[in-house]
Amino acid sequence: MANGVIILAHGKYAEGLKSGLDLVVGEMENLKVVNFEEGVNFDILDGRIKEAYESLQNYQNIVFITDLKGGTPFNRSVLLYGQQENVRVLSGLNFALTYQALISDEQDIEKYLEEIITTGKESIDYFELVESDEEISDDGI
């Protein structure tokens, strides 16, 4: 796989998301998790981010996916690695976006970003009950 993925979020959101992803795709070597929990200062957080980044050095591209643009995980990722040519920092962490980021084999980082962001956006929807004029028979058919 060409792409390493680091998910970072407030609390244990990233850890919980990884748990769900593990159920769907199994444990992925190209995925690392960084939690930003209460009591964690910048030095500790930066150390965790660096450790995750360094463990993915064999990948062509590394994408940080954070929960909130302008939040601490986003800001620290940008500060530490935002200037690296093969690194991008995203916000809007969700299951579909991260799943696509993990399974994509796109090597061009800009095409890769377009692919995963589109998937993440398109996964946001809502259920709408549409009333039908058709009568349902007693047997349900």
mmCIF file of C-alpha atoms in Angstrom:
data_model
loop_
_atom_site.group_PDB
_atom_site.id
_atom_site.type_symbol
_atom_site.label_atom_id
_atom_site.label_comp_id
_atom_site.label_asym_id
_atom_site.label_seq_id
_atom_site.Cartn_x
_atom_site.Cartn_y
_atom_site.Cartn_z
ATOM 1 C CA MET A 1 0.000 0.000 0.000
ATOM 2 C CA ALA A 2 1.212 3.432 -0.865
ATOM 3 C CA ASN A 3 -0.445 5.383 1.936
ATOM 4 C CA GLY A 4 -0.019 5.534 5.688
ATOM 5 C CA VAL A 5 -2.917 6.905 7.737
ATOM 6 C CA ILE A 6 -2.842 8.484 11.191
ATOM 7 C CA ILE A 7 -6.188 9.257 12.810
ATOM 8 C CA LEU A 8 -6.177 11.794 15.635
ATOM 9 C CA ALA A 9 -9.066 13.073 17.692
ATOM 10 C CA HIS A 10 -10.207 14.450 21.009
ATOM 11 C CA GLY A 11 -10.917 11.845 23.672
ATOM 12 C CA LYS A 12 -10.964 8.255 22.476
ATOM 13 C CA TYR A 13 -12.859 8.938 19.246
ATOM 14 C CA ALA A 14 -9.949 7.817 17.049
ATOM 15 C CA GLU A 15 -9.457 4.647 19.093
ATOM 16 C CA GLY A 16 -13.172 3.847 18.839
ATOM 17 C CA LEU A 17 -13.170 4.434 15.093
ATOM 18 C CA LYS A 18 -10.208 2.091 14.706
ATOM 19 C CA SER A 19 -12.125 -0.573 16.617
ATOM 20 C CA GLY A 20 -14.956 -0.334 14.091
ATOM 21 C CA LEU A 21 -12.566 -0.358 11.139
ATOM 22 C CA ASP A 22 -10.859 -3.462 12.531
ATOM 23 C CA LEU A 23 -14.236 -5.243 12.443
ATOM 24 C CA VAL A 24 -14.741 -4.374 8.776
ATOM 25 C CA VAL A 25 -11.261 -4.648 7.252
ATOM 26 C CA GLY A 26 -9.202 -6.347 9.935
ATOM 27 C CA GLU A 27 -6.193 -4.787 11.572
ATOM 28 C CA MET A 28 -4.333 -2.630 9.057
ATOM 29 C CA GLU A 29 -0.588 -2.051 9.320
ATOM 30 C CA ASN A 30 -0.904 1.323 7.591
ATOM 31 C CA LEU A 31 -3.188 2.759 10.320
ATOM 32 C CA LYS A 32 -1.999 4.445 13.506
ATOM 33 C CA VAL A 33 -4.117 6.100 16.202
ATOM 34 C CA VAL A 34 -3.381 9.089 18.418
ATOM 35 C CA ASN A 35 -5.830 10.009 21.188
ATOM 36 C CA PHE A 36 -5.821 13.499 22.699
ATOM 37 C CA GLU A 37 -7.246 12.911 26.145
ATOM 38 C CA GLU A 38 -7.660 15.061 29.216
ATOM 39 C CA GLY A 39 -4.364 15.604 31.001
ATOM 40 C CA VAL A 40 -2.227 15.138 27.877
ATOM 41 C CA ASN A 41 0.001 18.161 27.286
ATOM 42 C CA PHE A 42 1.582 19.240 23.990
ATOM 43 C CA ASP A 43 4.873 17.478 24.722
ATOM 44 C CA ILE A 44 3.141 14.142 25.259
ATOM 45 C CA LEU A 45 0.833 14.628 22.277
ATOM 46 C CA ASP A 46 3.711 15.661 20.014
ATOM 47 C CA GLY A 47 5.639 12.576 21.119
ATOM 48 C CA ARG A 48 2.700 10.326 20.221
ATOM 49 C CA ILE A 49 2.297 12.020 16.840
ATOM 50 C CA LYS A 50 6.018 11.642 16.091
ATOM 51 C CA GLU A 51 5.946 7.972 17.078
ATOM 52 C CA ALA A 52 2.975 7.306 14.770
ATOM 53 C CA TYR A 53 4.607 9.222 11.914
ATOM 54 C CA GLU A 54 7.943 7.458 12.281
ATOM 55 C CA SER A 55 6.254 4.049 12.257
ATOM 56 C CA LEU A 56 4.808 4.824 8.800
ATOM 57 C CA GLN A 57 8.024 5.992 7.109
ATOM 58 C CA ASN A 58 7.920 3.089 4.640
ATOM 59 C CA TYR A 59 4.786 4.504 3.004
ATOM 60 C CA GLN A 60 4.936 6.834 0.029
ATOM 61 C CA ASN A 61 2.356 9.237 1.487
ATOM 62 C CA ILE A 62 1.159 9.871 5.025
ATOM 63 C CA VAL A 63 -2.217 11.418 5.757
ATOM 64 C CA PHE A 64 -3.246 12.744 9.153
ATOM 65 C CA ILE A 65 -7.035 12.657 9.507
ATOM 66 C CA THR A 66 -8.263 14.707 12.459
ATOM 67 C CA ASP A 67 -11.674 15.284 13.945
ATOM 68 C CA LEU A 68 -11.784 19.071 13.904
ATOM 69 C CA LYS A 69 -10.092 21.722 11.776
ATOM 70 C CA GLY A 70 -8.355 24.118 14.133
ATOM 71 C CA GLY A 71 -8.514 21.677 17.047
ATOM 72 C CA THR A 72 -5.400 20.658 18.934
ATOM 73 C CA PRO A 73 -4.785 17.354 17.060
ATOM 74 C CA PHE A 74 -5.095 19.202 13.731
ATOM 75 C CA ASN A 75 -2.915 22.127 14.804
ATOM 76 C CA ARG A 76 -0.153 19.964 16.297
ATOM 77 C CA SER A 77 -0.080 17.752 13.174
ATOM 78 C CA VAL A 78 0.224 20.805 10.926
ATOM 79 C CA LEU A 79 2.928 22.298 13.134
ATOM 80 C CA LEU A 80 4.984 19.095 13.175
ATOM 81 C CA TYR A 81 4.522 17.755 9.641
ATOM 82 C CA GLY A 82 2.463 20.182 7.553
ATOM 83 C CA GLN A 83 5.480 21.231 5.476
ATOM 84 C CA GLN A 84 6.440 17.691 4.424
ATOM 85 C CA GLU A 85 5.863 17.125 0.715
ATOM 86 C CA ASN A 86 4.389 13.651 1.175
ATOM 87 C CA VAL A 87 2.144 14.588 4.129
ATOM 88 C CA ARG A 88 -1.352 16.064 4.216
ATOM 89 C CA VAL A 89 -3.432 16.997 7.256
ATOM 90 C CA LEU A 90 -7.213 16.675 6.927
ATOM 91 C CA SER A 91 -10.153 17.331 9.212
ATOM 92 C CA GLY A 92 -13.608 15.762 9.230
ATOM 93 C CA LEU A 93 -12.697 12.308 10.518
ATOM 94 C CA ASN A 94 -15.405 9.778 9.721
ATOM 95 C CA PHE A 95 -15.658 6.051 9.055
ATOM 96 C CA ALA A 96 -16.141 6.166 5.269
ATOM 97 C CA LEU A 97 -13.311 8.636 4.695
ATOM 98 C CA THR A 98 -10.903 6.609 6.820
ATOM 99 C CA TYR A 99 -11.971 3.290 5.289
ATOM 100 C CA GLN A 100 -11.316 4.655 1.796
ATOM 101 C CA ALA A 101 -7.991 6.110 2.916
ATOM 102 C CA LEU A 102 -6.931 2.676 4.145
ATOM 103 C CA ILE A 103 -7.950 0.617 1.127
ATOM 104 C CA SER A 104 -7.001 3.012 -1.673
ATOM 105 C CA ASP A 105 -3.900 2.192 -3.662
ATOM 106 C CA GLU A 106 -3.776 5.608 -5.378
ATOM 107 C CA GLN A 107 -0.178 6.813 -5.287
ATOM 108 C CA ASP A 108 -0.640 10.400 -6.493
ATOM 109 C CA ILE A 109 -1.297 12.259 -3.252
ATOM 110 C CA GLU A 110 -3.609 14.877 -4.779
ATOM 111 C CA LYS A 111 -5.771 12.238 -6.512
ATOM 112 C CA TYR A 112 -5.722 10.215 -3.299
ATOM 113 C CA LEU A 113 -6.988 13.201 -1.299
ATOM 114 C CA GLU A 114 -9.715 13.913 -3.831
ATOM 115 C CA GLU A 115 -10.825 10.270 -3.706
ATOM 116 C CA ILE A 116 -10.999 9.973 0.062
ATOM 117 C CA ILE A 117 -12.534 13.405 0.682
ATOM 118 C CA THR A 118 -15.224 12.737 -1.927
ATOM 119 C CA THR A 119 -16.000 9.403 -0.274
ATOM 120 C CA GLY A 120 -16.188 11.038 3.151
ATOM 121 C CA LYS A 121 -18.523 13.781 1.947
ATOM 122 C CA GLU A 122 -20.763 11.422 -0.007
ATOM 123 C CA SER A 123 -21.202 9.218 3.056
ATOM 124 C CA ILE A 124 -23.047 12.004 4.869
ATOM 125 C CA ASP A 125 -26.756 11.598 4.298
ATOM 126 C CA TYR A 126 -30.043 11.241 6.116
ATOM 127 C CA PHE A 127 -33.059 8.962 6.034
ATOM 128 C CA GLU A 128 -36.227 10.415 4.640
ATOM 129 C CA LEU A 129 -39.548 8.642 4.960
ATOM 130 C CA VAL A 130 -41.423 8.924 1.699
ATOM 131 C CA GLU A 131 -45.145 8.342 1.889
ATOM 132 C CA SER A 132 -46.612 6.193 -0.806
ATOM 133 C CA ASP A 133 -50.087 6.338 -2.282
ATOM 134 C CA GLU A 134 -49.967 2.594 -2.887
ATOM 135 C CA GLU A 135 -52.074 0.469 -0.617
ATOM 136 C CA ILE A 136 -50.305 -2.412 1.065
ATOM 137 C CA SER A 137 -52.342 -5.612 1.095
ATOM 138 C CA ASP A 138 -52.890 -7.662 4.211
ATOM 139 C CA ASP A 139 -50.271 -10.203 3.153
ATOM 140 C CA GLY A 140 -47.610 -7.470 2.901
ATOM 141 C CA ILE A 141 -47.095 -7.841 -0.832
#
